[in-house]
Amino acid sequence: MIVHNVLDLVHQYGYLFFFLAFSLGPFGIPIPNEVTILTSAVLSRSGFINHWAAYISILIGLITAITIAYFTGKLFGHKFKNKFSHNKHYLIAESILRKRGHVAMCIGMFIPVVRYFMPLLIGVSGIHYTKFALITYSSALLWTITFFCLGNFFGIPILSMLEDIQ
């Protein structure tokens, strides 16, 4: 079961596991954020791990990942832009960001995979860091609180359903 695997990883690496799972997510670590946060909420509610330590580790990991993605876009944006300037998906994403910037940044945090590519695109587009930080960090806070609360109240049935699917 997923809960036992996560609990083993927390026993082995401590709360650093949650931080690394979220901060390394965009770099190819195949651990779904939604499953990890739901599992951490279930484990904290059950008393196996500290509620606040798990949540803070997750939030800081996510903020680290989106900050790295933003600055990667800011620093290497011209290379990305040249490489993807003819890509249909890139052009659509850029258009959405231009037309609905604030809303796109906020909603992007709630969509798997997009949550890590949106900050990269924001960095490429040249949006100032303060604006980026205000909107995306607030959205990250909202996303993590939402999923942590869902995990606290509905985590066991949701994780059971995920186990049945696999």
Short mmCIF file of C-alpha atoms in Angstrom, two decimals, residues 1 12 33 46 51 80 85 87 113 121 133-134 148 162:
data_model
loop_
_atom_site.label_atom_id
_atom_site.label_comp_id
_atom_site.label_asym_id
_atom_site.label_seq_id
_atom_site.Cartn_x
_atom_site.Cartn_y
_atom_site.Cartn_z
CA MET A 1 0.00 0.00 0.00
CA GLN A 12 14.38 6.28 6.49
CA ASN A 33 2.39 15.18 -5.66
CA SER A 46 -3.29 8.88 12.24
CA HIS A 51 1.27 17.27 11.00
CA PHE A 80 13.58 27.90 -24.65
CA SER A 85 8.68 29.20 -30.80
CA ASN A 87 5.52 24.47 -31.00
CA VAL A 113 2.58 18.82 -14.64
CA LEU A 121 6.92 29.92 -18.87
CA ALA A 133 6.07 35.23 -6.10
CA LEU A 134 2.92 36.90 -4.85
CA PHE A 148 -3.80 18.44 2.96
CA LEU A 162 -6.00 4.51 -5.98
#
